[in-house]
mmCIF file of C-alpha atoms in Angstrom:
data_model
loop_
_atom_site.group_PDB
_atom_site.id
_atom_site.type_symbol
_atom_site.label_atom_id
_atom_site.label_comp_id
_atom_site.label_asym_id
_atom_site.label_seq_id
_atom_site.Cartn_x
_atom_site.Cartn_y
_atom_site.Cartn_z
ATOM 1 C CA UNK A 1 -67.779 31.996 -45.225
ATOM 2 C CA UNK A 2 -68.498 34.088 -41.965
ATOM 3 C CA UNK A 3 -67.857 37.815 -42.176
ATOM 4 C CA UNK A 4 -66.580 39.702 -40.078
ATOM 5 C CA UNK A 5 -65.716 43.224 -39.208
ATOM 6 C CA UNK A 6 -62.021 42.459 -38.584
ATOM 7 C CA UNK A 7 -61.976 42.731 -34.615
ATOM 8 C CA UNK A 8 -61.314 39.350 -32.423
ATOM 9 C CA UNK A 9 -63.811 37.170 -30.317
ATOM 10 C CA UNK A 10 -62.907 39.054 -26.874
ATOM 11 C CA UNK A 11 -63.464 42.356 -28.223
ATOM 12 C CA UNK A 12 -66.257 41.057 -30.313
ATOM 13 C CA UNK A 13 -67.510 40.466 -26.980
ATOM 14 C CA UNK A 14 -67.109 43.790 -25.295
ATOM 15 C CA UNK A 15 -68.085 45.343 -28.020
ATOM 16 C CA UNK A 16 -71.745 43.726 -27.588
ATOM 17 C CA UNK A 17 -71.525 43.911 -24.187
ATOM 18 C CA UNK A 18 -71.435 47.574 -24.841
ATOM 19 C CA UNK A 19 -73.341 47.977 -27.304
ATOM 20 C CA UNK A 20 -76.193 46.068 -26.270
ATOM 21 C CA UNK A 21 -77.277 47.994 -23.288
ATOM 22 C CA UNK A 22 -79.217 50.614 -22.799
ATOM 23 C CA UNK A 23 -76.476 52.808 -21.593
ATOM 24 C CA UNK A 24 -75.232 54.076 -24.946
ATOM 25 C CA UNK A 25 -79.034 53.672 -27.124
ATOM 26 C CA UNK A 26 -80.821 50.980 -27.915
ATOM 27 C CA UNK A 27 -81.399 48.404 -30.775
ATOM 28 C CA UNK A 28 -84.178 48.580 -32.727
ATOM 29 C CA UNK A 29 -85.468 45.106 -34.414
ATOM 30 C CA UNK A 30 -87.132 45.643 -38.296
ATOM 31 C CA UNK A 31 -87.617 43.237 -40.968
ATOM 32 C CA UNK A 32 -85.083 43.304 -43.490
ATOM 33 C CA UNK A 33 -84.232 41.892 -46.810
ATOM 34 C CA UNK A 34 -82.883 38.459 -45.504
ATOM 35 C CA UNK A 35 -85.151 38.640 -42.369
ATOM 36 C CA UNK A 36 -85.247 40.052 -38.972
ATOM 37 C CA UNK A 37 -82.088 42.458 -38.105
ATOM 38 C CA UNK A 38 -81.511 44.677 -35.813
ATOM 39 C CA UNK A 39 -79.796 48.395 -35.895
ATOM 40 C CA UNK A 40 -78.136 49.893 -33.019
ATOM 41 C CA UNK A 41 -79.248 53.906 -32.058
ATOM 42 C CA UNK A 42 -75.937 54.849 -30.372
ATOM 43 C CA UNK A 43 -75.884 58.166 -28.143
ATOM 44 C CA UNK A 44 -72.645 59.513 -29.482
ATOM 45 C CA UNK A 45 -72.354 61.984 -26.078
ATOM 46 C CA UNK A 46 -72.737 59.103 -23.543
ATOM 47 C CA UNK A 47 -70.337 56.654 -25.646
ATOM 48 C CA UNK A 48 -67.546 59.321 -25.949
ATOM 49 C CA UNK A 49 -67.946 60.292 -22.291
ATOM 50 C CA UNK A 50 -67.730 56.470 -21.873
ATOM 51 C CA UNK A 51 -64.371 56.392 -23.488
ATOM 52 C CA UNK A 52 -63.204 59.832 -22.089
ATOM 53 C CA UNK A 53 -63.314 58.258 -18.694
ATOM 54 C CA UNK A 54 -61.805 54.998 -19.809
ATOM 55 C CA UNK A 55 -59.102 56.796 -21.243
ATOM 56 C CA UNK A 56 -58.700 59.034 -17.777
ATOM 57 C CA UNK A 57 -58.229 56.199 -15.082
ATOM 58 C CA UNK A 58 -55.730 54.855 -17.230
ATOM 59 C CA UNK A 59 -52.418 55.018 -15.713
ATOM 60 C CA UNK A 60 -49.538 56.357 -17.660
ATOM 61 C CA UNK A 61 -46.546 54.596 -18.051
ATOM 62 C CA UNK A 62 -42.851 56.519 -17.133
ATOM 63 C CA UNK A 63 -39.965 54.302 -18.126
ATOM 64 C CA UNK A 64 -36.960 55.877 -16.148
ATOM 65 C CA UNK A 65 -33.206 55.090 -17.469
ATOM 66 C CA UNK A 66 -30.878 56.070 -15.288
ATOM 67 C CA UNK A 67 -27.678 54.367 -13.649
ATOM 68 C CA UNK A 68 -28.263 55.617 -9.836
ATOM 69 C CA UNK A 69 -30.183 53.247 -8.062
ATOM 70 C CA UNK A 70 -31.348 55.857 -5.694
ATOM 71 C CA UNK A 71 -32.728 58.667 -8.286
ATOM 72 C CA UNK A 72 -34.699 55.895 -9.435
ATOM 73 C CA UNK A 73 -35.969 54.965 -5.800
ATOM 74 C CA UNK A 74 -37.074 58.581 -5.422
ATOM 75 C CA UNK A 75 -38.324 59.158 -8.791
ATOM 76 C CA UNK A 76 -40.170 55.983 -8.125
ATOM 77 C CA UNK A 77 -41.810 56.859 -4.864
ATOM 78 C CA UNK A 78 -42.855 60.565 -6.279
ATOM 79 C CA UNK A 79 -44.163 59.492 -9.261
ATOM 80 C CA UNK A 80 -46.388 56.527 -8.062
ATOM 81 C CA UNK A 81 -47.730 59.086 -5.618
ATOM 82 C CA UNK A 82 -48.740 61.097 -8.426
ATOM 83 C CA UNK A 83 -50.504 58.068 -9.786
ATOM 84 C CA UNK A 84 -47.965 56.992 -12.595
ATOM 85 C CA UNK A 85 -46.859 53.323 -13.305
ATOM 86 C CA UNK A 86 -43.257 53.408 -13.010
ATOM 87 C CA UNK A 87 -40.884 50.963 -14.462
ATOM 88 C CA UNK A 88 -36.461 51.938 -14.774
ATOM 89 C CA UNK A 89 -33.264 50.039 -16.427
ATOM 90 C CA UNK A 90 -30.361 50.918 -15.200
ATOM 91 C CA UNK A 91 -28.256 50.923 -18.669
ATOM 92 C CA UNK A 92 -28.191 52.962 -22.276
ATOM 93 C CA UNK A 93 -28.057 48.865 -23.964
ATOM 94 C CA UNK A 94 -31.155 47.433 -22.109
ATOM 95 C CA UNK A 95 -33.414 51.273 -22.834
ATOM 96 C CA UNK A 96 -34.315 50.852 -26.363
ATOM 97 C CA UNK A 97 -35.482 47.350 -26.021
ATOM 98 C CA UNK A 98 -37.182 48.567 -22.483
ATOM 99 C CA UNK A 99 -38.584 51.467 -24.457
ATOM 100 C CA UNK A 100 -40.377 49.121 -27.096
ATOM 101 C CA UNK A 101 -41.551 46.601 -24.554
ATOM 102 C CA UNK A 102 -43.008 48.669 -21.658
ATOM 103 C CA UNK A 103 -44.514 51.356 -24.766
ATOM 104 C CA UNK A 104 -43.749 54.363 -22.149
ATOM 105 C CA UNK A 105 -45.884 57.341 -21.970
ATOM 106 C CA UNK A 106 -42.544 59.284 -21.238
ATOM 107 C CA UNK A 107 -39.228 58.526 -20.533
ATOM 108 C CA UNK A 108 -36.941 60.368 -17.996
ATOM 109 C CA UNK A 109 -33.486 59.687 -19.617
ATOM 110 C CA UNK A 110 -30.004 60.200 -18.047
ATOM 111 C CA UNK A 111 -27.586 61.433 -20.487
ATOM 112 C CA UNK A 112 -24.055 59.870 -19.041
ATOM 113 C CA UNK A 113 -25.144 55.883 -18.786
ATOM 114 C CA UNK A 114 -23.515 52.797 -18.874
ATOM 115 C CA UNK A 115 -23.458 50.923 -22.562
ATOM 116 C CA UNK A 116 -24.933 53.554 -24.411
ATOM 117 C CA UNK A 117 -25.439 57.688 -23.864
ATOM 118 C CA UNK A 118 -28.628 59.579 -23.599
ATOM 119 C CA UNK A 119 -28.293 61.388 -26.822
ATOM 120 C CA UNK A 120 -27.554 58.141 -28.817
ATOM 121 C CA UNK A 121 -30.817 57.214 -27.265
ATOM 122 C CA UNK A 122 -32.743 60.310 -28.390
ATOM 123 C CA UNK A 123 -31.314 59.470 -31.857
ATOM 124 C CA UNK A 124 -32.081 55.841 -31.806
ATOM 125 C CA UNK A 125 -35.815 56.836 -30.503
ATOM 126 C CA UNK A 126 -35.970 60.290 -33.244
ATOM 127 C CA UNK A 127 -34.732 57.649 -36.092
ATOM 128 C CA UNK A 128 -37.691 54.816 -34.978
ATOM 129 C CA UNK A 129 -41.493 55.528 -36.321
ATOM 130 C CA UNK A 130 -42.712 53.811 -33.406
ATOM 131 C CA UNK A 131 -40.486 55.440 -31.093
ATOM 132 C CA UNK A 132 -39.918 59.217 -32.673
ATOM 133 C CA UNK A 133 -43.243 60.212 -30.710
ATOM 134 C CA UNK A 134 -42.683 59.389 -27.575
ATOM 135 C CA UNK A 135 -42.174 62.319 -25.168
ATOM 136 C CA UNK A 136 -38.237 62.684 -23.125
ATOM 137 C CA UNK A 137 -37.564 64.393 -20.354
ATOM 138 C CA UNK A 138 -33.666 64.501 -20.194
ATOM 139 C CA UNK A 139 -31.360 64.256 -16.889
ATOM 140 C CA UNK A 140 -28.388 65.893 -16.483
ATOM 141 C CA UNK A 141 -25.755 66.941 -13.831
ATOM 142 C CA UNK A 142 -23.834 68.803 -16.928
ATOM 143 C CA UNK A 143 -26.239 71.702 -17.675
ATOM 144 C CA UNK A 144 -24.225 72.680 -20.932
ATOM 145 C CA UNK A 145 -25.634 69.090 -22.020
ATOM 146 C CA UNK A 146 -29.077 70.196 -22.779
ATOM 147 C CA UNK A 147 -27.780 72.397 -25.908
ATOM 148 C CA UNK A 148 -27.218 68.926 -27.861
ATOM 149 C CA UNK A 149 -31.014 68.125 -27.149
ATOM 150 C CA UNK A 150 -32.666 70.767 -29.065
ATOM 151 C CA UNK A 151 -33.026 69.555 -32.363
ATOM 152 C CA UNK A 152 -34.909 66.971 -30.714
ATOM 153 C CA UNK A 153 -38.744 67.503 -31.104
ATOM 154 C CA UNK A 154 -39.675 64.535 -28.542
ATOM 155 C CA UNK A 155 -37.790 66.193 -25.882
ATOM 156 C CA UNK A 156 -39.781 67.953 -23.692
ATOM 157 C CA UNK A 157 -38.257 69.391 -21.288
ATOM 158 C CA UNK A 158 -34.489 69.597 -19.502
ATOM 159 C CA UNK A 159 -33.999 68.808 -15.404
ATOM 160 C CA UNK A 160 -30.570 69.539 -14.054
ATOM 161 C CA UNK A 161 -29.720 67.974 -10.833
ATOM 162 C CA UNK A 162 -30.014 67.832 -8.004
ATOM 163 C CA UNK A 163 -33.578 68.951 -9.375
ATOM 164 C CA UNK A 164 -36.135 69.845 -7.233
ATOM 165 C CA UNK A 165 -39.152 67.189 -7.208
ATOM 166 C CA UNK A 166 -41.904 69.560 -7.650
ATOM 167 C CA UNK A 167 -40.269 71.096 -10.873
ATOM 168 C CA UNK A 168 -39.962 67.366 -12.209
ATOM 169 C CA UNK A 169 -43.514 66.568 -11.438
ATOM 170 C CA UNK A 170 -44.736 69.549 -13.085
ATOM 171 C CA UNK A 171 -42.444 69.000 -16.085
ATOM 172 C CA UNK A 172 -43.834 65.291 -16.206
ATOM 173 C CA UNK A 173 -47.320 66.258 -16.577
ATOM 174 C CA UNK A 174 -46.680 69.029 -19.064
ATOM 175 C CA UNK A 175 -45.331 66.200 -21.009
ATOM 176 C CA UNK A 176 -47.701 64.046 -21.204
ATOM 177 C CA UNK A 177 -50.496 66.430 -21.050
ATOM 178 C CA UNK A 178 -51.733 65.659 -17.196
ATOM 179 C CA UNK A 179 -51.844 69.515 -16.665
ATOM 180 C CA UNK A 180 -55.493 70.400 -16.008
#
């Protein structure tokens, strides 16, 4: 019986491809019980640099749910600009399962939408392990509706509209920790 160290044939891959260069350290060959083996010298510094910048070019992923086809246009156009991938649904029925599909970074959330309303939503998402993290940035025409939000630890932050752009971009990156 083969063992293994649990991970599958493509990342098996990678991982030699990585790990087998000189760019992280290098593998030293010594005789061992069973015969030759070799042990890998990794240069923890360069590797976690390596994965820093992996982890930086990365886009992030904004799911917006929100009924008006043209705040989504905008928000759309803005955010890619900012260098976000940007995906929307249009209904409170289809943004759970568009939540746990498209695994968001953040999600800019209308509270009056069709099927189901933002702070059933927020509940859903606070009441779901896999969801509960996620950062929300709520929507909202009504300003008295951000009050219903606060016990709410994954919302972040509260835009009444009309916003203004350049106080939704900032609260975007707040949120997901683009602020440099």
């Amino acid at each position: 019986m083969e063992q293994t160290n649990g991970i599958g044939p493509a990342a098996k891959a990678h991982q030699h491809a990585v790990f087998s260069s000189d760019k992280f350290g290098r593998e030293i060959p010594h005789a061992g019980k069973n015969g030759s083996i070799k042990t890998f010298f990794c240069h923890i510094k360069k590797y976690n640099k390596y994965i820093g910048n992996l982890k930086k070019n990365m886009k992030k992923r904004i799911l917006i749910v929100e009924d008006e086809a043209g705040i989504i246009d905008l928000l759309k156009l803005v955010l890619n600009r900012e260098g976000y991938e940007v995906a929307s649904c249009q209904s409170g029925r289809d943004a759970i399962a568009a939540i746990k599909a498209y695994h968001p970074h953040l999600v800019i959330l209308d509270v009056m939408l069709p099927g189901l309303d933002g702070a059933s939503i927020v509940r859903i998402m606070n009441e779901d392990e896999m969801l509960s993290s996620t950062p929300v940035i709520i929507t909202s025409a009504l300003v008295e509706s951000e009050k219903m939000f606060l016990p709410f630890p994954q919302v972040k932050g509260f835009a009444s509209k009309p916003f203004v752009l350049a106080d939704l971009t900032a609260l975007v990156k707040k949120a997901i920790g683009d602020l440099m």
